CSV table of C-alpha atoms in Angstrom, one decimal:
chain,number,residue,atom,x,y,z
A,14,VAL,CA,12.8,-73.9,-64.8
A,15,GLY,CA,15.7,-75.1,-63.6
A,16,HIS,CA,16.8,-77.7,-61.2
A,17,PRO,CA,17.3,-76.2,-57.9
A,18,VAL,CA,21.1,-75.6,-56.7
A,19,PRO,CA,22.0,-78.2,-53.3
A,20,LEU,CA,22.5,-76.4,-50.3
A,21,PRO,CA,24.6,-77.1,-48.4
A,22,PRO,CA,24.1,-79.1,-44.0
A,23,PRO,CA,22.8,-76.6,-41.3
A,24,VAL,CA,26.1,-75.3,-39.4
A,25,ARG,CA,25.5,-75.3,-35.6
A,26,HIS,CA,25.9,-71.9,-33.9
A,27,ALA,CA,27.9,-71.4,-30.7
A,28,ARG,CA,24.9,-71.9,-28.3
A,29,GLY,CA,23.5,-74.9,-30.1
A,30,GLY,CA,21.2,-73.2,-32.4
A,31,LEU,CA,20.8,-74.3,-36.4
A,32,ARG,CA,22.5,-71.2,-38.6
A,33,ARG,CA,20.3,-71.4,-42.2
A,34,HIS,CA,22.5,-70.8,-45.2
A,35,ARG,CA,20.3,-68.9,-47.4
A,36,HIS,CA,19.9,-69.3,-50.7
A,37,PRO,CA,22.9,-68.7,-53.2
A,38,THR,CA,20.4,-67.3,-55.5
A,39,PRO,CA,18.2,-64.8,-53.6
A,40,HIS,CA,15.4,-65.4,-56.1
A,41,ARG,CA,15.2,-68.7,-56.8
A,42,PRO,CA,12.0,-70.3,-57.6
A,43,ARG,CA,10.2,-71.4,-55.3
A,44,THR,CA,9.7,-76.2,-55.5
A,45,ALA,CA,7.3,-77.6,-54.0
A,46,ALA,CA,9.6,-79.7,-52.3
A,47,HIS,CA,10.7,-76.2,-50.6
A,48,HIS,CA,7.2,-75.5,-49.6
A,49,ARG,CA,6.8,-79.3,-48.3
A,50,ASP,CA,10.5,-78.1,-46.5
A,51,HIS,CA,10.8,-74.7,-45.2
A,52,HIS,CA,7.4,-74.6,-44.1
A,53,ARG,CA,6.5,-77.6,-42.5
A,54,ARG,CA,3.1,-76.8,-40.2
A,55,GLY,CA,4.2,-76.7,-36.9
A,56,ALA,CA,7.2,-75.5,-37.2
A,57,GLY,CA,7.7,-72.2,-35.9
A,58,PRO,CA,10.3,-68.7,-36.9
A,59,ARG,CA,14.0,-70.1,-37.8
A,60,GLY,CA,12.3,-73.5,-37.5
A,61,HIS,CA,12.5,-73.8,-34.1
A,62,PRO,CA,9.2,-75.8,-32.3
A,63,ARG,CA,5.9,-73.9,-31.7
A,64,PRO,CA,4.8,-74.1,-28.8
A,65,PRO,CA,1.5,-76.3,-27.9
A,66,ARG,CA,-1.7,-74.8,-28.9
A,67,HIS,CA,-4.5,-73.1,-25.4
A,68,PRO,CA,-6.5,-76.4,-26.2
A,69,VAL,CA,-9.3,-73.5,-26.1
A,70,GLY,CA,-7.8,-70.8,-28.4
A,71,HIS,CA,-9.5,-71.7,-31.5
A,72,LEU,CA,-12.7,-70.2,-29.9
A,73,ARG,CA,-14.0,-66.6,-30.3
A,74,CYS,CA,-13.8,-65.6,-26.6
A,75,THR,CA,-15.3,-61.8,-25.8
A,76,LYS,CA,-14.5,-62.0,-22.2
A,77,VAL,CA,-13.8,-59.0,-19.9
A,78,LEU,CA,-9.6,-59.6,-17.9
A,79,GLY,CA,-9.7,-61.4,-14.9
A,80,GLN,CA,-13.0,-63.2,-15.7
A,81,VAL,CA,-12.9,-66.9,-15.5
A,82,LEU,CA,-14.2,-69.4,-18.7
A,83,ALA,CA,-16.8,-72.1,-17.1
A,84,ASN,CA,-13.4,-74.9,-17.2
A,85,GLY,CA,-11.8,-72.9,-15.1
A,86,GLU,CA,-9.7,-71.8,-16.7
A,87,ASP,CA,-8.9,-67.8,-16.6
A,88,VAL,CA,-8.4,-65.1,-20.0
A,89,ARG,CA,-5.8,-63.7,-21.0
A,90,MET,CA,-7.7,-61.0,-23.6
A,91,SER,CA,-10.7,-60.2,-25.7
A,92,THR,CA,-10.1,-61.8,-29.5
A,93,SER,CA,-12.7,-59.9,-30.8
A,94,ARG,CA,-12.0,-56.1,-32.0
A,95,ARG,CA,-14.5,-53.3,-30.9
A,96,ARG,CA,-15.3,-50.7,-33.4
A,97,TYR,CA,-15.6,-47.2,-32.4
A,98,SER,CA,-17.8,-44.8,-34.5
A,99,ALA,CA,-16.4,-41.5,-35.6
A,100,GLN,CA,-18.9,-39.1,-33.0
A,101,PHE,CA,-17.7,-41.6,-30.5
A,102,LYS,CA,-14.0,-41.0,-30.7
A,103,ASP,CA,-14.2,-37.2,-31.2
A,104,GLU,CA,-16.5,-36.3,-28.2
A,105,ALA,CA,-14.4,-38.5,-25.8
A,106,VAL,CA,-10.9,-37.1,-27.8
A,107,GLN,CA,-13.1,-33.2,-26.5
A,108,MET,CA,-13.1,-34.9,-23.3
A,109,VAL,CA,-9.9,-34.6,-22.8
A,110,ILE,CA,-8.9,-31.8,-24.4
A,111,HIS,CA,-12.0,-30.0,-23.3
A,112,THR,CA,-11.8,-30.7,-19.3
A,113,GLY,CA,-7.6,-31.3,-18.7
A,114,GLN,CA,-8.8,-34.8,-17.5
A,115,PRO,CA,-6.0,-37.1,-17.8
A,116,ILE,CA,-6.4,-39.6,-20.8
A,117,ALA,CA,-6.4,-42.7,-18.3
A,118,GLN,CA,-9.0,-41.4,-16.8
A,119,VAL,CA,-11.5,-40.2,-19.6
A,120,ALA,CA,-10.0,-43.6,-20.4
A,121,ARG,CA,-11.3,-45.6,-18.1
A,122,ASP,CA,-14.4,-43.8,-17.3
A,123,LEU,CA,-16.0,-44.4,-21.2
A,124,GLY,CA,-14.3,-47.9,-20.5
A,125,VAL,CA,-11.6,-47.3,-23.9
A,126,ASN,CA,-8.3,-48.7,-23.8
A,127,GLU,CA,-5.9,-45.9,-23.2
A,128,GLY,CA,-3.7,-46.1,-26.4
A,129,THR,CA,-6.3,-46.5,-28.2
A,130,LEU,CA,-7.5,-43.3,-26.6
A,131,GLY,CA,-4.0,-41.7,-26.4
A,132,ASN,CA,-4.1,-42.2,-30.5
A,133,TRP,CA,-6.9,-40.7,-31.5
A,134,VAL,CA,-6.7,-37.6,-29.2
A,135,HIS,CA,-2.2,-37.3,-30.8
A,136,LEU,CA,-4.5,-37.2,-34.4
A,137,TRP,CA,-7.1,-34.6,-32.9
A,138,ARG,CA,-4.1,-32.7,-32.0
A,139,LEU,CA,-1.6,-33.1,-35.2
A,140,ASP,CA,-4.8,-31.8,-37.0
A,141,HIS,CA,-5.8,-28.7,-35.3
A,142,PRO,CA,-2.7,-27.5,-34.1
A,143,GLU,CA,-2.7,-24.7,-31.1
A,144,PRO,CA,-1.4,-21.9,-32.8
A,145,GLU,CA,1.8,-20.0,-31.6
A,146,PRO,CA,1.1,-16.7,-29.2
A,147,GLU,CA,1.8,-13.2,-31.0
A,148,VAL,CA,4.9,-11.7,-29.9
A,149,THR,CA,4.3,-8.5,-28.0
A,150,GLU,CA,6.3,-5.8,-27.4
A,151,PHE,CA,8.4,-6.3,-24.7
A,152,ASP,CA,9.5,-9.9,-25.5
A,153,ARG,CA,10.4,-8.8,-29.2
A,154,GLU,CA,13.2,-5.7,-27.5
A,155,LYS,CA,13.8,-8.5,-24.4
A,156,MET,CA,14.6,-11.3,-27.7
A,157,ASN,CA,17.0,-7.5,-29.4
A,158,ARG,CA,18.5,-7.2,-26.3
A,159,LEU,CA,19.7,-11.6,-25.6
A,160,GLU,CA,20.7,-11.2,-29.1
A,161,ALA,CA,23.1,-8.4,-28.1
A,162,GLU,CA,24.4,-9.9,-25.2
A,163,ASN,CA,24.8,-13.2,-27.1
A,164,ARG,CA,27.2,-11.4,-29.9
A,165,ARG,CA,29.2,-9.9,-26.8
A,166,LEU,CA,29.6,-13.0,-25.5
A,167,LYS,CA,30.9,-14.6,-28.5
A,168,LEU,CA,32.9,-12.0,-29.2
A,169,GLU,CA,35.4,-12.5,-25.5
A,170,ASN,CA,35.2,-15.8,-25.6
A,171,GLU,CA,37.1,-15.9,-29.4
A,172,PHE,CA,38.8,-13.0,-27.7
A,173,LEU,CA,40.0,-14.8,-24.6
A,174,LYS,CA,40.8,-17.9,-26.8
A,175,LYS,CA,43.5,-15.9,-29.3
A,176,ALA,CA,45.2,-14.1,-26.0
A,177,ALA,CA,45.9,-17.6,-23.9
A,178,ALA,CA,46.9,-19.1,-27.3
A,179,PHE,CA,49.4,-16.3,-27.6
A,180,PHE,CA,50.2,-16.4,-24.3
A,181,ALA,CA,50.6,-20.5,-24.9
A,182,ARG,CA,53.0,-19.9,-28.1
A,183,THR,CA,55.3,-17.1,-25.5
A,184,GLN,CA,56.0,-19.2,-22.3
A,185,ASP,CA,57.3,-22.3,-24.9
């Protein structure tokens, strides 16, 4: 293990922030001094101080949005994660697929986040793609007619381009 290479002093950005220099060797082994200096307790990303912790931030809260704690503080979000059974997910997806109701409406009815239900529906649709409708004889004839018209229009376009180029050369 070699001695750590001294780093140049930090440089200030035009906006006043500090810009750290990259280490001269990217795979240099980390030393105790590095961890002590660069991973200070309370330091945020890029050395900025972290905002103060919420006084009850360490408590596990499962209250619903909008409820108020006993000390008068408003609860912003739940920190516990809900788990749903595979059967519940499948039934929720089937409600969206078969009833044709919007995902948001079904999610509200079931008490599930609409993004979560949307993810379940998306995964179900990936696993169960809708079959492509068969092409009828009428559609096939129409496609052939449109392809023939497309070929004719391309030829006319090429001819007109050549004619315009010819007349542009003769006028000069």
